[in-house]
Amino acid sequence: MNTQNPDLPAPPDQPGGLPKPSQASALVVGGGTMGADVALVLARAGCHTVVLEPATARRQALDAYFTNGLRTLGAPQQRDRLHACASLDQVDWPAIDLVIECIPEQLALKQALFAELLRRARPDTLLCSNSSSFPISAIALGLDSAQRMLGLHFFMPAHLVPLVEVVLGERTAAALADALSAFMRGCGMVPVLVRKDLPGFLANRLQHALAREAFAMIDAGVATPEDVDAAVRFGFGFRFLAAGPVLQRDHAGIDVHCAAAATIYPSLATNTLPAKALSERVASGRLGMKTGQGFFPWTAEAISAERQRYDALLRSGLRLLASELPPIEDSTVEGKTP
């Protein structure tokens, strides 16, 4: 986009906007859990999507996963728009409008990838990272592509959680964030614009503020893990489906909230390190489902049942929110939600 004169087309060496999803082509780098689900989001809207996954076994497994996933999402007709490849050499680079990186959380690895993307991608291709821990400005450090690099942070499972964060780096062209937000709305997602590249962006900062207090109360013996979860899920968390913390204050009365805040804030946790309830479990290898023990015990059967319960409730929540979600732009897709 020409920032000096918006009436003129973008020069060839400057990044522009994005076509609508059904007319776009995207590359997702990394076919793990997050990358595969991000690809489903794109393909559901008709975007021609290639997933780069070098591991042979995982790449072969993606074929059935994509078929089943798009069928579950009500978009089986989009299956021919979703493919996997083994290397960057197999990508049709002149066709790619958008790249989304979903590789492991190692800064050096991400920096090396984006340096390679800069060499291969068109000058106007948007280059995005799904990193949840590294600021896009850190990944872009020293790269000439920093103007067209953005954070694009999805939440697991990406094809069921509608939120996506569009994060501006220190040198990102602001117009590109608007274009990317519009693109994601066309995919049926709810984008939020994060204007400052802070650690944790927007949603994870809110989530960790809550978690810090939750685990501090567990450390102090105020409540059990089960009761903490119940308080969130069946109390204020249940209300959050209808109104976030800002709108909720207008419902309840800002004066009431302000008075309660004056009483509660002085006693809230201000820890700068993770709670013992977390650090001690990490030290002993009790990492949750992946190790069979976290706050709760996990057998293979329990994990399967929990994931089915979890996904079913997320799908129910999507149905409740259907009228408030952006419509998927591709008219061949029936409905808005899974």
mmCIF file of C-alpha atoms in Angstrom:
data_model
loop_
_atom_site.group_PDB
_atom_site.id
_atom_site.type_symbol
_atom_site.label_atom_id
_atom_site.label_comp_id
_atom_site.label_asym_id
_atom_site.label_seq_id
_atom_site.Cartn_x
_atom_site.Cartn_y
_atom_site.Cartn_z
ATOM 1 C CA MET A 1 0.000 0.000 0.000
ATOM 2 C CA ASN A 2 1.335 3.434 -0.951
ATOM 3 C CA THR A 3 1.336 5.431 2.302
ATOM 4 C CA GLN A 4 2.148 8.711 0.558
ATOM 5 C CA ASN A 5 -0.774 8.660 -1.869
ATOM 6 C CA PRO A 6 -3.502 6.078 -1.226
ATOM 7 C CA ASP A 7 -4.985 6.726 -4.680
ATOM 8 C CA LEU A 8 -1.914 5.214 -6.339
ATOM 9 C CA PRO A 9 -1.297 1.451 -6.535
ATOM 10 C CA ALA A 10 1.406 -0.057 -4.386
ATOM 11 C CA PRO A 11 4.859 -0.119 -5.989
ATOM 12 C CA PRO A 12 6.118 -3.652 -6.685
ATOM 13 C CA ASP A 13 8.694 -3.595 -3.857
ATOM 14 C CA GLN A 14 6.157 -2.719 -1.154
ATOM 15 C CA PRO A 15 3.670 -5.082 0.506
ATOM 16 C CA GLY A 16 0.028 -4.545 -0.366
ATOM 17 C CA GLY A 17 -3.246 -5.985 0.882
ATOM 18 C CA LEU A 18 -4.741 -9.439 0.576
ATOM 19 C CA PRO A 19 -7.356 -10.872 -1.746
ATOM 20 C CA LYS A 20 -10.403 -12.390 -0.111
ATOM 21 C CA PRO A 21 -9.788 -15.910 1.191
ATOM 22 C CA SER A 22 -11.417 -17.769 -1.707
ATOM 23 C CA GLN A 23 -9.086 -15.971 -4.129
ATOM 24 C CA ALA A 24 -5.926 -16.272 -2.015
ATOM 25 C CA SER A 25 -3.146 -18.821 -1.591
ATOM 26 C CA ALA A 26 -1.425 -19.394 1.734
ATOM 27 C CA LEU A 27 1.468 -21.388 3.126
ATOM 28 C CA VAL A 28 1.401 -22.743 6.676
ATOM 29 C CA VAL A 29 4.901 -23.728 7.810
ATOM 30 C CA GLY A 30 4.599 -26.552 10.311
ATOM 31 C CA GLY A 31 1.981 -29.288 10.284
ATOM 32 C CA GLY A 32 1.783 -29.953 14.004
ATOM 33 C CA THR A 33 -1.380 -29.589 16.065
ATOM 34 C CA MET A 34 -1.565 -25.823 15.682
ATOM 35 C CA GLY A 35 -0.452 -25.606 12.064
ATOM 36 C CA ALA A 36 -2.875 -28.299 10.921
ATOM 37 C CA ASP A 37 -5.810 -26.549 12.578
ATOM 38 C CA VAL A 38 -4.793 -23.147 11.192
ATOM 39 C CA ALA A 39 -4.800 -24.752 7.752
ATOM 40 C CA LEU A 40 -8.368 -25.969 8.353
ATOM 41 C CA VAL A 41 -9.437 -22.397 9.168
ATOM 42 C CA LEU A 42 -8.012 -21.143 5.875
ATOM 43 C CA ALA A 43 -9.259 -23.981 3.682
ATOM 44 C CA ARG A 44 -12.759 -23.818 5.181
ATOM 45 C CA ALA A 45 -13.024 -20.335 3.662
ATOM 46 C CA GLY A 46 -11.829 -21.550 0.288
ATOM 47 C CA CYS A 47 -8.209 -20.400 0.565
ATOM 48 C CA HIS A 48 -5.761 -22.532 -1.418
ATOM 49 C CA THR A 49 -3.531 -23.724 1.416
ATOM 50 C CA VAL A 50 -0.244 -25.628 1.450
ATOM 51 C CA VAL A 51 1.115 -27.026 4.719
ATOM 52 C CA LEU A 52 4.862 -27.539 4.893
ATOM 53 C CA GLU A 53 5.649 -30.534 7.084
ATOM 54 C CA PRO A 54 9.069 -32.203 6.625
ATOM 55 C CA ALA A 55 8.384 -35.185 8.922
ATOM 56 C CA THR A 56 7.158 -37.999 6.669
ATOM 57 C CA ALA A 57 4.908 -39.774 9.165
ATOM 58 C CA ARG A 58 3.212 -36.573 10.282
ATOM 59 C CA ARG A 59 2.800 -35.358 6.703
ATOM 60 C CA GLN A 60 1.142 -38.612 5.694
ATOM 61 C CA ALA A 61 -1.204 -38.431 8.685
ATOM 62 C CA LEU A 62 -2.360 -34.961 7.632
ATOM 63 C CA ASP A 63 -4.269 -36.326 4.646
ATOM 64 C CA ALA A 64 -6.882 -38.092 6.773
ATOM 65 C CA TYR A 65 -6.846 -35.308 9.366
ATOM 66 C CA PHE A 66 -7.694 -32.675 6.758
ATOM 67 C CA THR A 67 -10.425 -34.810 5.216
ATOM 68 C CA ASN A 68 -12.077 -35.493 8.567
ATOM 69 C CA GLY A 69 -11.558 -31.939 9.806
ATOM 70 C CA LEU A 70 -13.186 -30.240 6.838
ATOM 71 C CA ARG A 71 -16.060 -32.716 6.937
ATOM 72 C CA THR A 72 -16.618 -31.909 10.622
ATOM 73 C CA LEU A 73 -16.473 -28.186 9.843
ATOM 74 C CA GLY A 74 -19.173 -28.590 7.203
ATOM 75 C CA ALA A 75 -16.827 -27.798 4.314
ATOM 76 C CA PRO A 76 -15.860 -31.148 2.711
ATOM 77 C CA GLN A 77 -16.019 -29.523 -0.737
ATOM 78 C CA GLN A 78 -12.900 -27.523 0.127
ATOM 79 C CA ARG A 79 -10.683 -30.581 0.507
ATOM 80 C CA ASP A 80 -8.990 -30.083 -2.857
ATOM 81 C CA ARG A 81 -7.773 -26.666 -1.680
ATOM 82 C CA LEU A 82 -5.626 -28.134 1.089
ATOM 83 C CA HIS A 83 -2.352 -29.967 0.484
ATOM 84 C CA ALA A 84 0.875 -30.841 2.268
ATOM 85 C CA CYS A 85 4.446 -30.685 1.023
ATOM 86 C CA ALA A 86 7.852 -31.698 2.374
ATOM 87 C CA SER A 87 10.090 -28.694 1.677
ATOM 88 C CA LEU A 88 10.195 -25.019 0.755
ATOM 89 C CA ASP A 89 11.452 -26.044 -2.687
ATOM 90 C CA GLN A 90 8.044 -27.593 -3.456
ATOM 91 C CA VAL A 91 6.097 -24.363 -2.835
ATOM 92 C CA ASP A 92 4.745 -22.341 -5.764
ATOM 93 C CA TRP A 93 6.136 -19.092 -4.369
ATOM 94 C CA PRO A 94 4.752 -16.669 -6.999
ATOM 95 C CA ALA A 95 1.233 -17.761 -5.983
ATOM 96 C CA ILE A 96 1.621 -17.315 -2.199
ATOM 97 C CA ASP A 97 -0.129 -14.260 -0.708
ATOM 98 C CA LEU A 98 0.235 -15.162 2.978
ATOM 99 C CA VAL A 99 2.667 -17.236 5.045
ATOM 100 C CA ILE A 100 1.842 -18.343 8.601
ATOM 101 C CA GLU A 101 4.697 -19.821 10.629
ATOM 102 C CA CYS A 102 3.738 -22.525 13.144
ATOM 103 C CA ILE A 103 7.099 -24.106 13.953
ATOM 104 C CA PRO A 104 8.528 -24.882 17.439
ATOM 105 C CA GLU A 105 9.064 -21.995 19.864
ATOM 106 C CA GLN A 106 12.780 -21.445 19.277
ATOM 107 C CA LEU A 107 13.726 -17.878 18.383
ATOM 108 C CA ALA A 108 16.806 -18.763 16.330
ATOM 109 C CA LEU A 109 14.791 -21.299 14.343
ATOM 110 C CA LYS A 110 12.091 -18.748 13.583
ATOM 111 C CA GLN A 111 14.593 -16.058 12.618
ATOM 112 C CA ALA A 112 16.319 -18.425 10.219
ATOM 113 C CA LEU A 113 12.990 -19.388 8.650
ATOM 114 C CA PHE A 114 11.903 -15.784 8.089
ATOM 115 C CA ALA A 115 15.277 -14.957 6.550
ATOM 116 C CA GLU A 116 14.627 -17.782 4.091
ATOM 117 C CA LEU A 117 11.046 -16.609 3.489
ATOM 118 C CA LEU A 118 12.403 -13.169 2.661
ATOM 119 C CA ARG A 119 14.563 -14.745 -0.019
ATOM 120 C CA ARG A 120 11.779 -16.827 -1.555
ATOM 121 C CA ALA A 121 8.450 -15.003 -1.145
ATOM 122 C CA ARG A 122 7.072 -12.231 -3.335
ATOM 123 C CA PRO A 123 7.853 -8.700 -2.092
ATOM 124 C CA ASP A 124 4.166 -8.168 -1.256
ATOM 125 C CA THR A 125 3.566 -11.486 0.536
ATOM 126 C CA LEU A 126 2.518 -11.057 4.180
ATOM 127 C CA LEU A 127 4.765 -12.989 6.564
ATOM 128 C CA CYS A 128 3.148 -13.951 9.872
ATOM 129 C CA SER A 129 4.141 -15.852 13.000
ATOM 130 C CA ASN A 130 1.797 -17.771 15.274
ATOM 131 C CA SER A 131 4.346 -17.548 18.100
ATOM 132 C CA SER A 132 2.771 -17.148 21.529
ATOM 133 C CA SER A 133 5.994 -16.190 23.303
ATOM 134 C CA PHE A 134 8.274 -14.239 20.963
ATOM 135 C CA PRO A 135 7.414 -10.687 19.863
ATOM 136 C CA ILE A 136 7.250 -10.356 16.097
ATOM 137 C CA SER A 137 9.775 -7.522 16.408
ATOM 138 C CA ALA A 138 12.314 -9.962 17.877
ATOM 139 C CA ILE A 139 11.751 -12.446 15.051
ATOM 140 C CA ALA A 140 12.062 -9.621 12.489
ATOM 141 C CA LEU A 141 15.263 -8.213 13.994
ATOM 142 C CA GLY A 142 17.725 -7.376 11.231
ATOM 143 C CA LEU A 143 15.406 -8.454 8.397
ATOM 144 C CA ASP A 144 14.374 -6.210 5.527
ATOM 145 C CA SER A 145 10.941 -7.857 5.632
ATOM 146 C CA ALA A 146 10.032 -6.366 9.049
ATOM 147 C CA GLN A 147 7.514 -3.979 7.432
ATOM 148 C CA ARG A 148 5.386 -6.904 6.234
ATOM 149 C CA MET A 149 5.830 -9.171 9.241
ATOM 150 C CA LEU A 150 3.007 -9.529 11.773
ATOM 151 C CA GLY A 151 2.045 -11.743 14.645
ATOM 152 C CA LEU A 152 -1.015 -13.868 13.862
ATOM 153 C CA HIS A 153 -1.720 -15.714 17.090
ATOM 154 C CA PHE A 154 -4.387 -18.428 17.144
ATOM 155 C CA PHE A 155 -5.641 -20.337 20.185
ATOM 156 C CA MET A 156 -5.880 -24.104 20.483
ATOM 157 C CA PRO A 157 -7.819 -25.649 18.931
ATOM 158 C CA ALA A 158 -7.490 -23.006 16.208
ATOM 159 C CA HIS A 159 -10.439 -24.251 14.141
ATOM 160 C CA LEU A 160 -12.804 -24.121 17.156
ATOM 161 C CA VAL A 161 -11.669 -20.982 19.029
ATOM 162 C CA PRO A 162 -12.757 -17.972 16.935
ATOM 163 C CA LEU A 163 -10.279 -15.450 18.334
ATOM 164 C CA VAL A 164 -7.082 -14.559 16.501
ATOM 165 C CA GLU A 165 -4.661 -11.802 17.520
ATOM 166 C CA VAL A 166 -3.173 -9.586 14.795
ATOM 167 C CA VAL A 167 -0.004 -8.131 16.303
ATOM 168 C CA LEU A 168 1.883 -5.110 14.996
ATOM 169 C CA GLY A 169 5.650 -5.176 15.269
ATOM 170 C CA GLU A 170 7.720 -2.047 15.779
ATOM 171 C CA ARG A 171 8.188 -1.632 12.016
ATOM 172 C CA THR A 172 5.012 -3.272 10.677
ATOM 173 C CA ALA A 173 3.032 -1.227 8.147
ATOM 174 C CA ALA A 174 -0.224 -0.476 9.981
ATOM 175 C CA ALA A 175 -2.315 -0.831 6.816
ATOM 176 C CA LEU A 176 -1.234 -4.463 6.554
ATOM 177 C CA ALA A 177 -2.678 -5.230 9.980
ATOM 178 C CA ASP A 178 -6.029 -3.889 8.772
ATOM 179 C CA ALA A 179 -5.798 -5.999 5.611
ATOM 180 C CA LEU A 180 -4.907 -9.122 7.600
ATOM 181 C CA SER A 181 -7.760 -8.486 10.046
ATOM 182 C CA ALA A 182 -10.212 -8.208 7.154
ATOM 183 C CA PHE A 183 -8.839 -11.437 5.689
ATOM 184 C CA MET A 184 -9.310 -13.293 8.969
ATOM 185 C CA ARG A 185 -12.878 -11.996 9.287
ATOM 186 C CA GLY A 186 -13.453 -13.461 5.846
ATOM 187 C CA CYS A 187 -12.294 -16.792 7.289
ATOM 188 C CA GLY A 188 -15.013 -16.545 9.960
ATOM 189 C CA MET A 189 -12.563 -15.583 12.714
ATOM 190 C CA VAL A 190 -12.766 -12.724 15.241
ATOM 191 C CA PRO A 191 -9.518 -10.720 14.938
ATOM 192 C CA VAL A 192 -8.344 -8.327 17.644
ATOM 193 C CA LEU A 193 -5.649 -5.792 16.830
ATOM 194 C CA VAL A 194 -2.706 -5.637 19.248
ATOM 195 C CA ARG A 195 -1.042 -2.291 18.590
ATOM 196 C CA LYS A 196 2.020 -2.798 20.829
ATOM 197 C CA ASP A 197 4.241 -5.861 20.589
ATOM 198 C CA LEU A 198 4.219 -6.830 24.275
ATOM 199 C CA PRO A 199 5.102 -10.310 25.610
ATOM 200 C CA GLY A 200 1.899 -12.347 25.672
ATOM 201 C CA PHE A 201 0.111 -9.847 23.407
ATOM 202 C CA LEU A 202 -3.491 -9.267 24.598
ATOM 203 C CA ALA A 203 -5.330 -12.478 25.462
ATOM 204 C CA ASN A 204 -2.429 -14.327 27.075
ATOM 205 C CA ARG A 205 -1.644 -11.340 29.291
ATOM 206 C CA LEU A 206 -5.249 -11.396 30.521
ATOM 207 C CA GLN A 207 -5.136 -15.166 30.905
ATOM 208 C CA HIS A 208 -1.887 -15.090 32.893
ATOM 209 C CA ALA A 209 -3.163 -12.315 35.156
ATOM 210 C CA LEU A 210 -6.048 -14.614 36.082
ATOM 211 C CA ALA A 211 -3.773 -17.657 36.351
ATOM 212 C CA ARG A 212 -1.337 -15.866 38.658
ATOM 213 C CA GLU A 213 -4.117 -15.189 41.155
ATOM 214 C CA ALA A 214 -5.601 -18.689 40.728
ATOM 215 C CA PHE A 215 -2.354 -20.500 41.453
ATOM 216 C CA ALA A 216 -1.436 -18.092 44.257
ATOM 217 C CA MET A 217 -4.692 -19.032 45.999
ATOM 218 C CA ILE A 218 -3.930 -22.717 45.480
ATOM 219 C CA ASP A 219 -0.468 -22.171 47.022
ATOM 220 C CA ALA A 220 -2.056 -20.375 49.979
ATOM 221 C CA GLY A 221 -4.621 -23.122 50.555
ATOM 222 C CA VAL A 222 -7.548 -20.815 49.831
ATOM 223 C CA ALA A 223 -9.133 -23.245 47.364
ATOM 224 C CA THR A 224 -8.475 -26.552 45.613
ATOM 225 C CA PRO A 225 -7.707 -26.776 41.889
ATOM 226 C CA GLU A 226 -11.179 -28.248 41.373
ATOM 227 C CA ASP A 227 -12.876 -25.322 43.100
ATOM 228 C CA VAL A 228 -10.795 -22.755 41.229
ATOM 229 C CA ASP A 229 -11.880 -24.291 37.928
ATOM 230 C CA ALA A 230 -15.512 -24.439 39.025
ATOM 231 C CA ALA A 231 -15.470 -20.785 40.125
ATOM 232 C CA VAL A 232 -14.306 -19.697 36.680
ATOM 233 C CA ARG A 233 -16.344 -22.079 34.510
ATOM 234 C CA PHE A 234 -19.673 -21.744 36.298
ATOM 235 C CA GLY A 235 -19.285 -18.191 37.634
ATOM 236 C CA PHE A 236 -17.799 -15.202 35.859
ATOM 237 C CA GLY A 237 -16.344 -17.363 33.066
ATOM 238 C CA PHE A 238 -19.859 -18.441 32.122
ATOM 239 C CA ARG A 239 -20.874 -14.778 31.865
ATOM 240 C CA PHE A 240 -17.869 -14.021 29.672
ATOM 241 C CA LEU A 241 -19.560 -15.906 26.852
ATOM 242 C CA ALA A 242 -22.096 -13.074 26.743
ATOM 243 C CA ALA A 243 -19.951 -10.090 27.765
ATOM 244 C CA GLY A 244 -16.243 -9.479 28.305
ATOM 245 C CA PRO A 245 -14.831 -7.780 31.406
ATOM 246 C CA VAL A 246 -15.339 -4.260 30.011
ATOM 247 C CA LEU A 247 -18.947 -4.636 28.844
ATOM 248 C CA GLN A 248 -19.726 -6.576 32.023
ATOM 249 C CA ARG A 249 -18.813 -3.491 34.071
ATOM 250 C CA ASP A 250 -21.446 -1.479 32.227
ATOM 251 C CA HIS A 251 -23.972 -4.198 33.052
ATOM 252 C CA ALA A 252 -23.060 -4.317 36.750
ATOM 253 C CA GLY A 253 -22.234 -0.652 37.305
ATOM 254 C CA ILE A 254 -18.778 0.871 37.073
ATOM 255 C CA ASP A 255 -19.150 2.393 40.534
ATOM 256 C CA VAL A 256 -19.732 -1.059 42.032
ATOM 257 C CA HIS A 257 -16.665 -2.445 40.287
ATOM 258 C CA CYS A 258 -14.505 0.517 41.285
ATOM 259 C CA ALA A 259 -15.477 0.177 44.933
ATOM 260 C CA ALA A 260 -14.764 -3.560 44.918
ATOM 261 C CA ALA A 261 -11.445 -2.955 43.167
ATOM 262 C CA ALA A 262 -10.342 -0.539 45.887
ATOM 263 C CA THR A 263 -10.936 -3.273 48.478
ATOM 264 C CA ILE A 264 -9.564 -6.273 46.533
ATOM 265 C CA TYR A 265 -6.582 -4.927 44.585
ATOM 266 C CA PRO A 266 -4.250 -4.440 47.583
ATOM 267 C CA SER A 267 -4.461 -8.155 48.401
ATOM 268 C CA LEU A 268 -4.073 -9.541 44.861
ATOM 269 C CA ALA A 269 -0.979 -11.560 43.994
ATOM 270 C CA THR A 270 1.937 -9.598 42.569
ATOM 271 C CA ASN A 271 4.330 -12.543 42.173
ATOM 272 C CA THR A 272 7.041 -12.136 39.551
ATOM 273 C CA LEU A 273 7.753 -15.890 39.444
ATOM 274 C CA PRO A 274 5.397 -18.835 38.754
ATOM 275 C CA ALA A 275 3.555 -20.226 41.757
ATOM 276 C CA LYS A 276 4.877 -23.261 43.631
ATOM 277 C CA ALA A 277 1.842 -25.200 42.418
ATOM 278 C CA LEU A 278 3.334 -24.857 38.931
ATOM 279 C CA SER A 279 7.102 -24.864 39.453
ATOM 280 C CA GLU A 280 7.098 -27.904 41.753
ATOM 281 C CA ARG A 281 5.075 -29.921 39.234
ATOM 282 C CA VAL A 282 7.426 -28.948 36.424
ATOM 283 C CA ALA A 283 10.439 -29.929 38.552
ATOM 284 C CA SER A 284 8.929 -33.352 39.280
ATOM 285 C CA GLY A 285 7.835 -33.994 35.677
ATOM 286 C CA ARG A 286 4.111 -33.784 36.361
ATOM 287 C CA LEU A 287 3.328 -31.817 33.204
ATOM 288 C CA GLY A 288 -0.309 -32.749 32.624
ATOM 289 C CA MET A 289 -1.738 -35.060 29.987
ATOM 290 C CA LYS A 290 1.608 -35.449 28.204
ATOM 291 C CA THR A 291 3.124 -37.212 31.247
ATOM 292 C CA GLY A 292 0.021 -38.826 32.738
ATOM 293 C CA GLN A 293 -0.059 -36.583 35.799
ATOM 294 C CA GLY A 294 -0.489 -32.857 36.390
ATOM 295 C CA PHE A 295 -3.027 -31.440 38.790
ATOM 296 C CA PHE A 296 -5.073 -34.530 37.939
ATOM 297 C CA PRO A 297 -4.155 -38.121 36.938
ATOM 298 C CA TRP A 298 -4.434 -38.959 33.215
ATOM 299 C CA THR A 299 -4.789 -42.384 31.667
ATOM 300 C CA ALA A 300 -5.120 -42.827 27.900
ATOM 301 C CA GLU A 301 -8.854 -43.424 28.346
ATOM 302 C CA ALA A 302 -9.265 -40.348 30.540
ATOM 303 C CA ILE A 303 -7.421 -38.181 28.027
ATOM 304 C CA SER A 304 -9.616 -39.366 25.172
ATOM 305 C CA ALA A 305 -12.808 -38.764 27.138
ATOM 306 C CA GLU A 306 -11.669 -35.322 28.303
ATOM 307 C CA ARG A 307 -10.733 -34.176 24.818
ATOM 308 C CA GLN A 308 -14.090 -35.308 23.463
ATOM 309 C CA ARG A 309 -15.899 -33.467 26.262
ATOM 310 C CA TYR A 310 -13.782 -30.358 25.730
ATOM 311 C CA ASP A 311 -14.291 -30.230 21.958
ATOM 312 C CA ALA A 312 -18.032 -30.879 22.292
ATOM 313 C CA LEU A 313 -18.456 -27.944 24.671
ATOM 314 C CA LEU A 314 -16.416 -25.657 22.417
ATOM 315 C CA ARG A 315 -18.634 -26.603 19.475
ATOM 316 C CA SER A 316 -21.717 -25.901 21.580
ATOM 317 C CA GLY A 317 -20.306 -22.508 22.466
ATOM 318 C CA LEU A 318 -19.713 -21.764 18.784
ATOM 319 C CA ARG A 319 -23.325 -22.566 18.016
ATOM 320 C CA LEU A 320 -24.438 -20.158 20.736
ATOM 321 C CA LEU A 321 -22.228 -17.409 19.296
ATOM 322 C CA ALA A 322 -23.043 -18.131 15.645
ATOM 323 C CA SER A 323 -25.060 -14.959 15.107
ATOM 324 C CA GLU A 324 -22.164 -12.811 16.416
ATOM 325 C CA LEU A 325 -19.346 -14.390 14.389
ATOM 326 C CA PRO A 326 -18.204 -12.978 11.038
ATOM 327 C CA PRO A 327 -19.651 -14.882 8.073
ATOM 328 C CA ILE A 328 -17.218 -16.947 6.038
ATOM 329 C CA GLU A 329 -16.867 -15.098 2.743
ATOM 330 C CA ASP A 330 -16.851 -18.102 0.437
ATOM 331 C CA SER A 331 -20.511 -18.614 -0.480
ATOM 332 C CA THR A 332 -19.970 -22.333 -1.149
ATOM 333 C CA VAL A 333 -19.566 -22.976 2.569
ATOM 334 C CA GLU A 334 -22.814 -23.663 4.369
ATOM 335 C CA GLY A 335 -23.192 -22.036 7.783
ATOM 336 C CA LYS A 336 -20.745 -20.072 9.870
ATOM 337 C CA THR A 337 -19.628 -22.523 12.469
ATOM 338 C CA PRO A 338 -18.603 -26.149 12.824
#
